[in-house]
mmCIF file of N, CA and C in Angstrom:
data_model
loop_
_atom_site.group_PDB
_atom_site.id
_atom_site.type_symbol
_atom_site.label_atom_id
_atom_site.label_comp_id
_atom_site.label_asym_id
_atom_site.label_seq_id
_atom_site.Cartn_x
_atom_site.Cartn_y
_atom_site.Cartn_z
ATOM 1 N N UNK A 1 -14.582 23.005 53.378
ATOM 2 C CA UNK A 1 -13.249 22.418 53.386
ATOM 3 C C UNK A 1 -13.237 21.097 52.631
ATOM 4 N N UNK A 2 -14.261 20.254 52.873
ATOM 5 C CA UNK A 2 -14.347 18.968 52.191
ATOM 6 C C UNK A 2 -14.478 19.130 50.685
ATOM 7 N N UNK A 3 -15.202 20.181 50.261
ATOM 8 C CA UNK A 3 -15.357 20.442 48.840
ATOM 9 C C UNK A 3 -14.011 20.815 48.215
ATOM 10 N N UNK A 4 -13.234 21.607 48.916
ATOM 11 C CA UNK A 4 -11.904 22.016 48.450
ATOM 12 C C UNK A 4 -10.980 20.802 48.321
ATOM 13 N N UNK A 5 -10.997 19.922 49.313
ATOM 14 C CA UNK A 5 -10.170 18.710 49.271
ATOM 15 C C UNK A 5 -10.606 17.821 48.107
ATOM 16 N N UNK A 6 -11.903 17.720 47.874
ATOM 17 C CA UNK A 6 -12.413 16.933 46.755
ATOM 18 C C UNK A 6 -11.933 17.469 45.424
ATOM 19 N N UNK A 7 -11.916 18.807 45.274
ATOM 20 C CA UNK A 7 -11.422 19.420 44.040
ATOM 21 C C UNK A 7 -9.931 19.138 43.842
ATOM 22 N N UNK A 8 -9.159 19.224 44.913
ATOM 23 C CA UNK A 8 -7.721 18.934 44.809
ATOM 24 C C UNK A 8 -7.462 17.478 44.445
ATOM 25 N N UNK A 9 -8.234 16.566 45.043
ATOM 26 C CA UNK A 9 -8.062 15.146 44.721
ATOM 27 C C UNK A 9 -8.359 14.890 43.248
ATOM 28 N N UNK A 10 -9.419 15.494 42.728
ATOM 29 C CA UNK A 10 -9.764 15.317 41.316
ATOM 30 C C UNK A 10 -8.670 15.887 40.420
ATOM 31 N N UNK A 11 -8.123 17.028 40.808
ATOM 32 C CA UNK A 11 -7.065 17.652 40.022
ATOM 33 C C UNK A 11 -5.821 16.762 39.947
ATOM 34 N N UNK A 12 -5.370 16.259 41.071
ATOM 35 C CA UNK A 12 -4.170 15.410 41.081
ATOM 36 C C UNK A 12 -4.424 14.058 40.426
ATOM 37 N N UNK A 13 -5.586 13.483 40.645
ATOM 38 C CA UNK A 13 -5.898 12.184 40.038
ATOM 39 C C UNK A 13 -5.970 12.306 38.524
ATOM 40 N N UNK A 14 -6.560 13.401 38.017
ATOM 41 C CA UNK A 14 -6.649 13.604 36.572
ATOM 42 C C UNK A 14 -5.262 13.725 35.958
ATOM 43 N N UNK A 15 -4.371 14.453 36.611
ATOM 44 C CA UNK A 15 -3.012 14.596 36.103
ATOM 45 C C UNK A 15 -2.280 13.271 36.041
ATOM 46 N N UNK A 16 -2.451 12.455 37.055
ATOM 47 C CA UNK A 16 -1.794 11.151 37.101
ATOM 48 C C UNK A 16 -2.335 10.224 36.010
ATOM 49 N N UNK A 17 -3.653 10.160 35.898
ATOM 50 C CA UNK A 17 -4.277 9.301 34.885
ATOM 51 C C UNK A 17 -3.918 9.785 33.480
ATOM 52 N N UNK A 18 -3.920 11.095 33.263
ATOM 53 C CA UNK A 18 -3.568 11.635 31.943
ATOM 54 C C UNK A 18 -2.123 11.298 31.596
ATOM 55 N N UNK A 19 -1.217 11.398 32.558
ATOM 56 C CA UNK A 19 0.193 11.084 32.319
ATOM 57 C C UNK A 19 0.348 9.615 31.900
ATOM 58 N N UNK A 20 -0.401 8.714 32.555
ATOM 59 C CA UNK A 20 -0.360 7.300 32.185
ATOM 60 C C UNK A 20 -0.896 7.087 30.767
ATOM 61 N N UNK A 21 -1.980 7.792 30.421
ATOM 62 C CA UNK A 21 -2.560 7.638 29.085
ATOM 63 C C UNK A 21 -1.615 8.172 28.011
ATOM 64 N N UNK A 22 -0.926 9.262 28.283
ATOM 65 C CA UNK A 22 0.029 9.808 27.315
ATOM 66 C C UNK A 22 1.164 8.817 27.084
ATOM 67 N N UNK A 23 1.687 8.220 28.153
ATOM 68 C CA UNK A 23 2.766 7.237 28.015
ATOM 69 C C UNK A 23 2.281 6.025 27.218
ATOM 70 N N UNK A 24 1.081 5.566 27.481
ATOM 71 C CA UNK A 24 0.516 4.424 26.744
ATOM 72 C C UNK A 24 0.327 4.783 25.275
ATOM 73 N N UNK A 25 -0.129 5.990 24.998
ATOM 74 C CA UNK A 25 -0.332 6.440 23.626
ATOM 75 C C UNK A 25 0.992 6.467 22.866
ATOM 76 N N UNK A 26 2.036 6.980 23.494
ATOM 77 C CA UNK A 26 3.361 6.994 22.845
ATOM 78 C C UNK A 26 3.845 5.582 22.532
ATOM 79 N N UNK A 27 3.672 4.661 23.485
ATOM 80 C CA UNK A 27 4.100 3.274 23.261
ATOM 81 C C UNK A 27 3.329 2.644 22.113
ATOM 82 N N UNK A 28 2.028 2.873 22.062
ATOM 83 C CA UNK A 28 1.216 2.292 20.994
ATOM 84 C C UNK A 28 1.602 2.868 19.636
ATOM 85 N N UNK A 29 1.856 4.158 19.557
ATOM 86 C CA UNK A 29 2.303 4.758 18.291
ATOM 87 C C UNK A 29 3.634 4.176 17.851
ATOM 88 N N UNK A 30 4.561 4.019 18.795
ATOM 89 C CA UNK A 30 5.871 3.453 18.466
ATOM 90 C C UNK A 30 5.748 2.015 17.965
ATOM 91 N N UNK A 31 4.718 1.306 18.426
ATOM 92 C CA UNK A 31 4.498 -0.074 18.001
ATOM 93 C C UNK A 31 3.677 -0.157 16.714
ATOM 94 N N UNK A 32 3.255 0.993 16.175
ATOM 95 C CA UNK A 32 2.501 1.001 14.933
ATOM 96 C C UNK A 32 1.014 0.755 15.096
ATOM 97 N N UNK A 33 0.484 0.975 16.289
ATOM 98 C CA UNK A 33 -0.932 0.731 16.547
ATOM 99 C C UNK A 33 -1.720 2.032 16.541
ATOM 100 N N UNK A 34 -2.994 1.930 16.242
ATOM 101 C CA UNK A 34 -3.881 3.089 16.221
ATOM 102 C C UNK A 34 -4.142 3.578 17.639
ATOM 103 N N UNK A 35 -4.182 4.908 17.805
ATOM 104 C CA UNK A 35 -4.457 5.510 19.106
ATOM 105 C C UNK A 35 -5.599 6.514 18.966
ATOM 106 N N UNK A 36 -6.221 6.831 20.091
ATOM 107 C CA UNK A 36 -7.256 7.857 20.145
ATOM 108 C C UNK A 36 -6.823 8.910 21.160
ATOM 109 N N UNK A 37 -6.830 10.163 20.729
ATOM 110 C CA UNK A 37 -6.398 11.276 21.561
ATOM 111 C C UNK A 37 -7.598 12.183 21.826
ATOM 112 N N UNK A 38 -7.918 12.461 23.107
ATOM 113 C CA UNK A 38 -9.034 13.367 23.404
ATOM 114 C C UNK A 38 -8.775 14.747 22.818
ATOM 115 N N UNK A 39 -9.801 15.334 22.224
ATOM 116 C CA UNK A 39 -9.609 16.575 21.487
ATOM 117 C C UNK A 39 -10.932 17.333 21.387
ATOM 118 N N UNK A 40 -10.833 18.646 21.207
ATOM 119 C CA UNK A 40 -11.975 19.473 20.827
ATOM 120 C C UNK A 40 -11.603 20.151 19.522
ATOM 121 N N UNK A 41 -12.571 20.316 18.640
ATOM 122 C CA UNK A 41 -12.279 20.909 17.337
ATOM 123 C C UNK A 41 -13.470 21.723 16.850
ATOM 124 N N UNK A 42 -13.154 22.673 15.990
ATOM 125 C CA UNK A 42 -14.188 23.443 15.305
ATOM 126 C C UNK A 42 -13.597 23.981 14.013
ATOM 127 N N UNK A 43 -14.476 24.252 13.059
ATOM 128 C CA UNK A 43 -14.036 24.823 11.796
ATOM 129 C C UNK A 43 -15.225 25.438 11.086
ATOM 130 N N UNK A 44 -14.922 26.338 10.158
ATOM 131 C CA UNK A 44 -15.959 26.933 9.317
ATOM 132 C C UNK A 44 -16.114 26.156 8.018
ATOM 133 N N UNK A 45 -15.410 25.017 7.903
ATOM 134 C CA UNK A 45 -15.505 24.181 6.705
ATOM 135 C C UNK A 45 -16.892 23.534 6.622
ATOM 136 N N UNK A 46 -17.328 23.189 5.423
ATOM 137 C CA UNK A 46 -18.603 22.473 5.300
ATOM 138 C C UNK A 46 -18.536 21.120 6.007
ATOM 139 N N UNK A 47 -19.605 20.769 6.683
ATOM 140 C CA UNK A 47 -19.664 19.499 7.397
ATOM 141 C C UNK A 47 -19.224 19.594 8.848
ATOM 142 N N UNK A 48 -18.681 20.728 9.253
ATOM 143 C CA UNK A 48 -18.241 20.919 10.628
ATOM 144 C C UNK A 48 -19.238 21.794 11.362
ATOM 145 N N UNK A 49 -19.343 21.597 12.662
ATOM 146 C CA UNK A 49 -20.179 22.473 13.476
ATOM 147 C C UNK A 49 -19.404 23.760 13.754
ATOM 148 N N UNK A 50 -20.097 24.895 13.839
ATOM 149 C CA UNK A 50 -19.392 26.173 14.035
ATOM 150 C C UNK A 50 -18.834 26.366 15.445
ATOM 151 N N UNK A 51 -19.261 25.552 16.407
ATOM 152 C CA UNK A 51 -18.771 25.659 17.781
ATOM 153 C C UNK A 51 -17.848 24.477 18.064
ATOM 154 N N UNK A 52 -17.053 24.590 19.125
ATOM 155 C CA UNK A 52 -16.164 23.482 19.493
ATOM 156 C C UNK A 52 -16.977 22.252 19.862
ATOM 157 N N UNK A 53 -16.503 21.111 19.395
ATOM 158 C CA UNK A 53 -17.149 19.830 19.660
ATOM 159 C C UNK A 53 -16.102 18.914 20.275
ATOM 160 N N UNK A 54 -16.455 18.259 21.376
ATOM 161 C CA UNK A 54 -15.543 17.299 21.994
ATOM 162 C C UNK A 54 -15.566 15.993 21.215
ATOM 163 N N UNK A 55 -14.399 15.377 21.115
ATOM 164 C CA UNK A 55 -14.293 14.107 20.417
ATOM 165 C C UNK A 55 -12.915 13.514 20.622
ATOM 166 N N UNK A 56 -12.504 12.688 19.692
ATOM 167 C CA UNK A 56 -11.189 12.057 19.749
ATOM 168 C C UNK A 56 -10.578 12.049 18.363
ATOM 169 N N UNK A 57 -9.289 12.301 18.317
ATOM 170 C CA UNK A 57 -8.540 12.140 17.068
ATOM 171 C C UNK A 57 -8.068 10.696 17.008
ATOM 172 N N UNK A 58 -8.399 10.012 15.940
ATOM 173 C CA UNK A 58 -7.931 8.639 15.745
ATOM 174 C C UNK A 58 -6.721 8.717 14.816
ATOM 175 N N UNK A 59 -5.548 8.388 15.382
ATOM 176 C CA UNK A 59 -4.286 8.479 14.653
ATOM 177 C C UNK A 59 -3.783 7.070 14.359
ATOM 178 N N UNK A 60 -3.570 6.789 13.086
ATOM 179 C CA UNK A 60 -2.979 5.531 12.656
ATOM 180 C C UNK A 60 -1.615 5.861 12.075
ATOM 181 N N UNK A 61 -0.536 5.289 12.601
ATOM 182 C CA UNK A 61 0.803 5.618 12.109
ATOM 183 C C UNK A 61 0.932 5.416 10.603
ATOM 184 N N UNK A 62 1.427 6.450 9.915
ATOM 185 C CA UNK A 62 1.671 6.391 8.479
ATOM 186 C C UNK A 62 0.448 6.602 7.614
ATOM 187 N N UNK A 63 -0.724 6.801 8.197
ATOM 188 C CA UNK A 63 -1.945 6.985 7.406
ATOM 189 C C UNK A 63 -1.979 8.371 6.775
ATOM 190 N N UNK A 64 -2.682 8.479 5.666
ATOM 191 C CA UNK A 64 -2.790 9.748 4.953
ATOM 192 C C UNK A 64 -3.836 10.666 5.567
ATOM 193 N N UNK A 65 -4.646 10.139 6.485
ATOM 194 C CA UNK A 65 -5.662 10.951 7.142
ATOM 195 C C UNK A 65 -5.689 10.654 8.633
ATOM 196 N N UNK A 66 -6.197 11.619 9.373
ATOM 197 C CA UNK A 66 -6.474 11.462 10.803
ATOM 198 C C UNK A 66 -7.970 11.697 10.946
ATOM 199 N N UNK A 67 -8.649 10.845 11.674
ATOM 200 C CA UNK A 67 -10.096 10.930 11.817
ATOM 201 C C UNK A 67 -10.454 11.618 13.121
ATOM 202 N N UNK A 68 -11.369 12.585 13.033
ATOM 203 C CA UNK A 68 -11.922 13.222 14.225
ATOM 204 C C UNK A 68 -13.275 12.589 14.471
ATOM 205 N N UNK A 69 -13.392 11.783 15.545
ATOM 206 C CA UNK A 69 -14.628 11.080 15.892
ATOM 207 C C UNK A 69 -15.403 11.877 16.926
ATOM 208 N N UNK A 70 -16.682 12.115 16.635
ATOM 209 C CA UNK A 70 -17.590 12.756 17.581
ATOM 210 C C UNK A 70 -18.870 11.940 17.619
ATOM 211 N N UNK A 71 -19.739 12.270 18.522
ATOM 212 C CA UNK A 71 -21.024 11.555 18.585
ATOM 213 C C UNK A 71 -21.823 11.709 17.292
ATOM 214 N N UNK A 72 -21.869 12.922 16.694
ATOM 215 C CA UNK A 72 -22.639 13.038 15.453
ATOM 216 C C UNK A 72 -22.030 12.272 14.273
ATOM 217 N N UNK A 73 -20.735 12.036 14.273
ATOM 218 C CA UNK A 73 -20.137 11.339 13.134
ATOM 219 C C UNK A 73 -18.627 11.473 13.094
ATOM 220 N N UNK A 74 -18.073 11.218 11.920
ATOM 221 C CA UNK A 74 -16.626 11.267 11.708
ATOM 222 C C UNK A 74 -16.283 12.269 10.633
ATOM 223 N N UNK A 75 -15.131 12.886 10.809
ATOM 224 C CA UNK A 75 -14.624 13.806 9.807
ATOM 225 C C UNK A 75 -13.156 13.466 9.577
ATOM 226 N N UNK A 76 -12.775 13.312 8.320
ATOM 227 C CA UNK A 76 -11.401 12.975 7.960
ATOM 228 C C UNK A 76 -10.594 14.252 7.767
ATOM 229 N N UNK A 77 -9.425 14.307 8.376
ATOM 230 C CA UNK A 77 -8.489 15.405 8.174
ATOM 231 C C UNK A 77 -7.309 14.883 7.355
ATOM 232 N N UNK A 78 -7.087 15.389 6.155
ATOM 233 C CA UNK A 78 -5.947 14.916 5.385
ATOM 234 C C UNK A 78 -4.640 15.383 6.023
ATOM 235 N N UNK A 79 -3.660 14.502 6.060
ATOM 236 C CA UNK A 79 -2.356 14.834 6.634
ATOM 237 C C UNK A 79 -1.526 15.605 5.617
ATOM 238 N N UNK A 80 -0.476 16.229 6.099
ATOM 239 C CA UNK A 80 0.431 16.964 5.224
ATOM 240 C C UNK A 80 0.182 18.455 5.193
ATOM 241 N N UNK A 81 -0.648 18.951 6.092
ATOM 242 C CA UNK A 81 -0.944 20.378 6.136
ATOM 243 C C UNK A 81 0.047 21.125 7.014
ATOM 244 N N UNK A 82 -0.333 22.324 7.390
ATOM 245 C CA UNK A 82 0.540 23.176 8.198
ATOM 246 C C UNK A 82 -0.193 23.635 9.452
ATOM 247 N N UNK A 83 0.594 23.990 10.466
ATOM 248 C CA UNK A 83 0.038 24.492 11.721
ATOM 249 C C UNK A 83 0.283 25.986 11.827
ATOM 250 N N UNK A 84 -0.685 26.688 12.411
ATOM 251 C CA UNK A 84 -0.624 28.142 12.551
ATOM 252 C C UNK A 84 -1.033 28.523 13.965
ATOM 253 N N UNK A 85 -0.956 29.820 14.262
ATOM 254 C CA UNK A 85 -1.367 30.307 15.573
ATOM 255 C C UNK A 85 -2.842 30.013 15.791
ATOM 256 N N UNK A 86 -3.223 29.745 17.032
ATOM 257 C CA UNK A 86 -4.637 29.446 17.321
ATOM 258 C C UNK A 86 -5.493 30.696 17.309
ATOM 259 N N UNK A 87 -6.769 30.477 17.442
ATOM 260 C CA UNK A 87 -7.689 31.595 17.590
ATOM 261 C C UNK A 87 -7.334 32.329 18.882
ATOM 262 N N UNK A 88 -7.364 33.644 18.888
ATOM 263 C CA UNK A 88 -6.909 34.351 20.089
ATOM 264 C C UNK A 88 -7.845 34.289 21.288
ATOM 265 N N UNK A 89 -9.133 34.468 21.106
ATOM 266 C CA UNK A 89 -10.000 34.681 22.264
ATOM 267 C C UNK A 89 -11.169 33.717 22.401
ATOM 268 N N UNK A 90 -11.283 32.741 21.554
ATOM 269 C CA UNK A 90 -12.471 31.891 21.617
ATOM 270 C C UNK A 90 -12.100 30.438 21.904
ATOM 271 N N UNK A 91 -11.112 30.243 22.752
ATOM 272 C CA UNK A 91 -10.707 28.888 23.107
ATOM 273 C C UNK A 91 -11.833 28.191 23.833
ATOM 274 N N UNK A 92 -11.964 26.913 23.561
ATOM 275 C CA UNK A 92 -12.997 26.091 24.192
ATOM 276 C C UNK A 92 -12.615 25.748 25.629
ATOM 277 N N UNK A 93 -11.341 25.442 25.852
ATOM 278 C CA UNK A 93 -10.877 25.017 27.172
ATOM 279 C C UNK A 93 -9.503 25.629 27.406
ATOM 280 N N UNK A 94 -9.388 26.516 28.363
ATOM 281 C CA UNK A 94 -8.126 27.216 28.611
ATOM 282 C C UNK A 94 -7.029 26.281 29.111
ATOM 283 N N UNK A 95 -7.391 25.091 29.587
ATOM 284 C CA UNK A 95 -6.390 24.162 30.109
ATOM 285 C C UNK A 95 -5.727 23.337 29.009
ATOM 286 N N UNK A 96 -6.260 23.380 27.808
ATOM 287 C CA UNK A 96 -5.709 22.585 26.717
ATOM 288 C C UNK A 96 -4.950 23.488 25.758
ATOM 289 N N UNK A 97 -3.941 22.930 25.120
ATOM 290 C CA UNK A 97 -3.171 23.672 24.127
ATOM 291 C C UNK A 97 -4.006 23.797 22.858
ATOM 292 N N UNK A 98 -3.937 24.936 22.225
ATOM 293 C CA UNK A 98 -4.709 25.176 21.008
ATOM 294 C C UNK A 98 -3.774 25.362 19.828
ATOM 295 N N UNK A 99 -4.234 24.935 18.680
ATOM 296 C CA UNK A 99 -3.472 25.119 17.455
ATOM 297 C C UNK A 99 -4.448 25.163 16.289
ATOM 298 N N UNK A 100 -4.058 25.811 15.227
ATOM 299 C CA UNK A 100 -4.874 25.855 14.007
ATOM 300 C C UNK A 100 -4.178 25.002 12.958
ATOM 301 N N UNK A 101 -4.895 24.070 12.375
ATOM 302 C CA UNK A 101 -4.347 23.191 11.352
ATOM 303 C C UNK A 101 -5.016 23.513 10.021
ATOM 304 N N UNK A 102 -4.197 23.803 9.022
ATOM 305 C CA UNK A 102 -4.718 24.054 7.678
ATOM 306 C C UNK A 102 -4.353 22.866 6.803
ATOM 307 N N UNK A 103 -5.354 22.025 6.466
ATOM 308 C CA UNK A 103 -5.076 20.864 5.621
ATOM 309 C C UNK A 103 -4.549 21.293 4.250
ATOM 310 N N UNK A 104 -3.919 20.370 3.516
ATOM 311 C CA UNK A 104 -3.409 20.729 2.187
ATOM 312 C C UNK A 104 -4.555 21.222 1.295
ATOM 313 N N UNK A 105 -4.236 22.131 0.422
ATOM 314 C CA UNK A 105 -5.269 22.760 -0.405
ATOM 315 C C UNK A 105 -5.748 24.025 0.277
ATOM 316 N N UNK A 106 -6.819 24.602 -0.253
ATOM 317 C CA UNK A 106 -7.310 25.818 0.380
ATOM 318 C C UNK A 106 -8.531 25.515 1.221
ATOM 319 N N UNK A 107 -8.962 26.533 1.905
ATOM 320 C CA UNK A 107 -10.129 26.379 2.762
ATOM 321 C C UNK A 107 -9.847 26.871 4.158
ATOM 322 N N UNK A 108 -10.872 26.810 4.956
ATOM 323 C CA UNK A 108 -10.785 27.293 6.329
ATOM 324 C C UNK A 108 -9.950 26.332 7.179
ATOM 325 N N UNK A 109 -9.224 26.872 8.152
ATOM 326 C CA UNK A 109 -8.451 25.995 9.041
ATOM 327 C C UNK A 109 -9.369 25.257 10.020
ATOM 328 N N UNK A 110 -8.822 24.215 10.611
ATOM 329 C CA UNK A 110 -9.497 23.466 11.655
ATOM 330 C C UNK A 110 -8.786 23.804 12.962
ATOM 331 N N UNK A 111 -9.534 24.273 13.944
ATOM 332 C CA UNK A 111 -8.955 24.654 15.223
ATOM 333 C C UNK A 111 -9.054 23.471 16.175
ATOM 334 N N UNK A 112 -7.915 23.028 16.676
ATOM 335 C CA UNK A 112 -7.841 21.859 17.543
ATOM 336 C C UNK A 112 -7.366 22.265 18.921
ATOM 337 N N UNK A 113 -7.906 21.627 19.938
ATOM 338 C CA UNK A 113 -7.420 21.803 21.301
ATOM 339 C C UNK A 113 -7.232 20.428 21.921
ATOM 340 N N UNK A 114 -6.001 20.170 22.375
ATOM 341 C CA UNK A 114 -5.669 18.909 23.037
ATOM 342 C C UNK A 114 -4.834 19.220 24.266
ATOM 343 N N UNK A 115 -4.742 18.274 25.182
ATOM 344 C CA UNK A 115 -3.836 18.424 26.314
ATOM 345 C C UNK A 115 -2.434 18.641 25.758
ATOM 346 N N UNK A 116 -1.672 19.535 26.341
ATOM 347 C CA UNK A 116 -0.367 19.908 25.786
ATOM 348 C C UNK A 116 0.593 18.730 25.675
ATOM 349 N N UNK A 117 0.388 17.677 26.466
ATOM 350 C CA UNK A 117 1.276 16.512 26.385
ATOM 351 C C UNK A 117 1.022 15.699 25.120
ATOM 352 N N UNK A 118 -0.154 15.828 24.521
ATOM 353 C CA UNK A 118 -0.467 15.135 23.269
ATOM 354 C C UNK A 118 -0.078 15.942 22.031
ATOM 355 N N UNK A 119 0.134 17.234 22.193
ATOM 356 C CA UNK A 119 0.334 18.120 21.056
ATOM 357 C C UNK A 119 1.467 17.683 20.124
ATOM 358 N N UNK A 120 2.644 17.262 20.618
ATOM 359 C CA UNK A 120 3.688 16.816 19.681
ATOM 360 C C UNK A 120 3.254 15.612 18.840
ATOM 361 N N UNK A 121 2.466 14.704 19.412
ATOM 362 C CA UNK A 121 1.989 13.551 18.656
ATOM 363 C C UNK A 121 0.997 13.974 17.578
ATOM 364 N N UNK A 122 0.132 14.929 17.902
ATOM 365 C CA UNK A 122 -0.846 15.425 16.931
ATOM 366 C C UNK A 122 -0.127 16.159 15.804
ATOM 367 N N UNK A 123 0.861 16.976 16.141
ATOM 368 C CA UNK A 123 1.623 17.687 15.108
ATOM 369 C C UNK A 123 2.318 16.705 14.184
ATOM 370 N N UNK A 124 2.957 15.687 14.745
ATOM 371 C CA UNK A 124 3.665 14.708 13.923
ATOM 372 C C UNK A 124 2.698 13.927 13.036
ATOM 373 N N UNK A 125 1.540 13.556 13.565
ATOM 374 C CA UNK A 125 0.583 12.754 12.798
ATOM 375 C C UNK A 125 -0.023 13.537 11.639
ATOM 376 N N UNK A 126 -0.282 14.831 11.840
ATOM 377 C CA UNK A 126 -0.918 15.617 10.793
ATOM 378 C C UNK A 126 0.081 16.268 9.836
ATOM 379 N N UNK A 127 1.198 16.745 10.337
ATOM 380 C CA UNK A 127 2.152 17.435 9.473
ATOM 381 C C UNK A 127 3.074 16.466 8.749
ATOM 382 N N UNK A 128 3.473 15.388 9.408
ATOM 383 C CA UNK A 128 4.400 14.432 8.808
ATOM 384 C C UNK A 128 4.017 13.017 9.212
ATOM 385 N N UNK A 129 3.016 12.426 8.545
ATOM 386 C CA UNK A 129 2.538 11.109 8.976
ATOM 387 C C UNK A 129 3.599 10.015 8.859
ATOM 388 N N UNK A 130 4.576 10.168 7.990
ATOM 389 C CA UNK A 130 5.608 9.139 7.843
ATOM 390 C C UNK A 130 6.525 9.064 9.050
ATOM 391 N N UNK A 131 6.568 10.133 9.854
ATOM 392 C CA UNK A 131 7.405 10.096 11.058
ATOM 393 C C UNK A 131 6.809 9.174 12.110
ATOM 394 N N UNK A 132 5.549 8.818 11.964
ATOM 395 C CA UNK A 132 4.867 7.972 12.931
ATOM 396 C C UNK A 132 4.974 6.487 12.577
ATOM 397 N N UNK A 133 5.725 6.156 11.532
ATOM 398 C CA UNK A 133 5.893 4.752 11.151
ATOM 399 C C UNK A 133 6.585 4.000 12.287
ATOM 400 N N UNK A 134 6.190 2.770 12.529
ATOM 401 C CA UNK A 134 6.855 1.982 13.585
ATOM 402 C C UNK A 134 8.318 1.764 13.246
ATOM 403 N N UNK A 135 9.157 1.782 14.270
ATOM 404 C CA UNK A 135 10.582 1.588 14.085
ATOM 405 C C UNK A 135 10.876 0.109 13.899
ATOM 406 N N UNK A 136 11.650 -0.239 12.883
ATOM 407 C CA UNK A 136 12.017 -1.625 12.636
ATOM 408 C C UNK A 136 13.233 -1.967 13.494
ATOM 409 N N UNK A 137 13.184 -3.120 14.157
ATOM 410 C CA UNK A 137 14.306 -3.559 14.956
ATOM 411 C C UNK A 137 15.338 -4.215 14.035
ATOM 412 N N UNK A 138 16.577 -3.888 14.274
ATOM 413 C CA UNK A 138 17.661 -4.429 13.430
ATOM 414 C C UNK A 138 18.374 -5.533 14.164
#
C-alpha cells in the first residue's frame, strides 16, 4: 500500500512541477530569453546515435538553429523545416508526444519526443523561428 501511495505522490508532484516549468518556459520565450526543453531524440543522420538519447532542446527566440544538448555533445538543428507523423512503433517514452522533424534540405528526419505541453513551443521554434521573437511593448 505504501508503495502505491509513493507512486501516486510522484505522479502528482511531477505533473505539478512540469506545469510550473512549462509556464516559466513560456514567460521566458515571450521575454526573448533562451530556454531549455527536456527532450529525447534520434536520427539516422550522420553524427546522431541510432537510439533515442535524452537531452534538452536549447531554444533561442528568433535563432536560425535549435541546439539539442546531450552528455556526449551538441547537435544543431536548422530551423525552417517541416513536421511529419512520428515513428509508429519505436517510441522512446509513451508518455511524451512524438513528432518527426525534417530540417530544410534533404536527409533523414529527426525524431523528437517532448512532453505534450512543450510541443507547440518546439513546433514554433523549429518551423517558424520568427514567431518566437519577443513582443515589443507599444
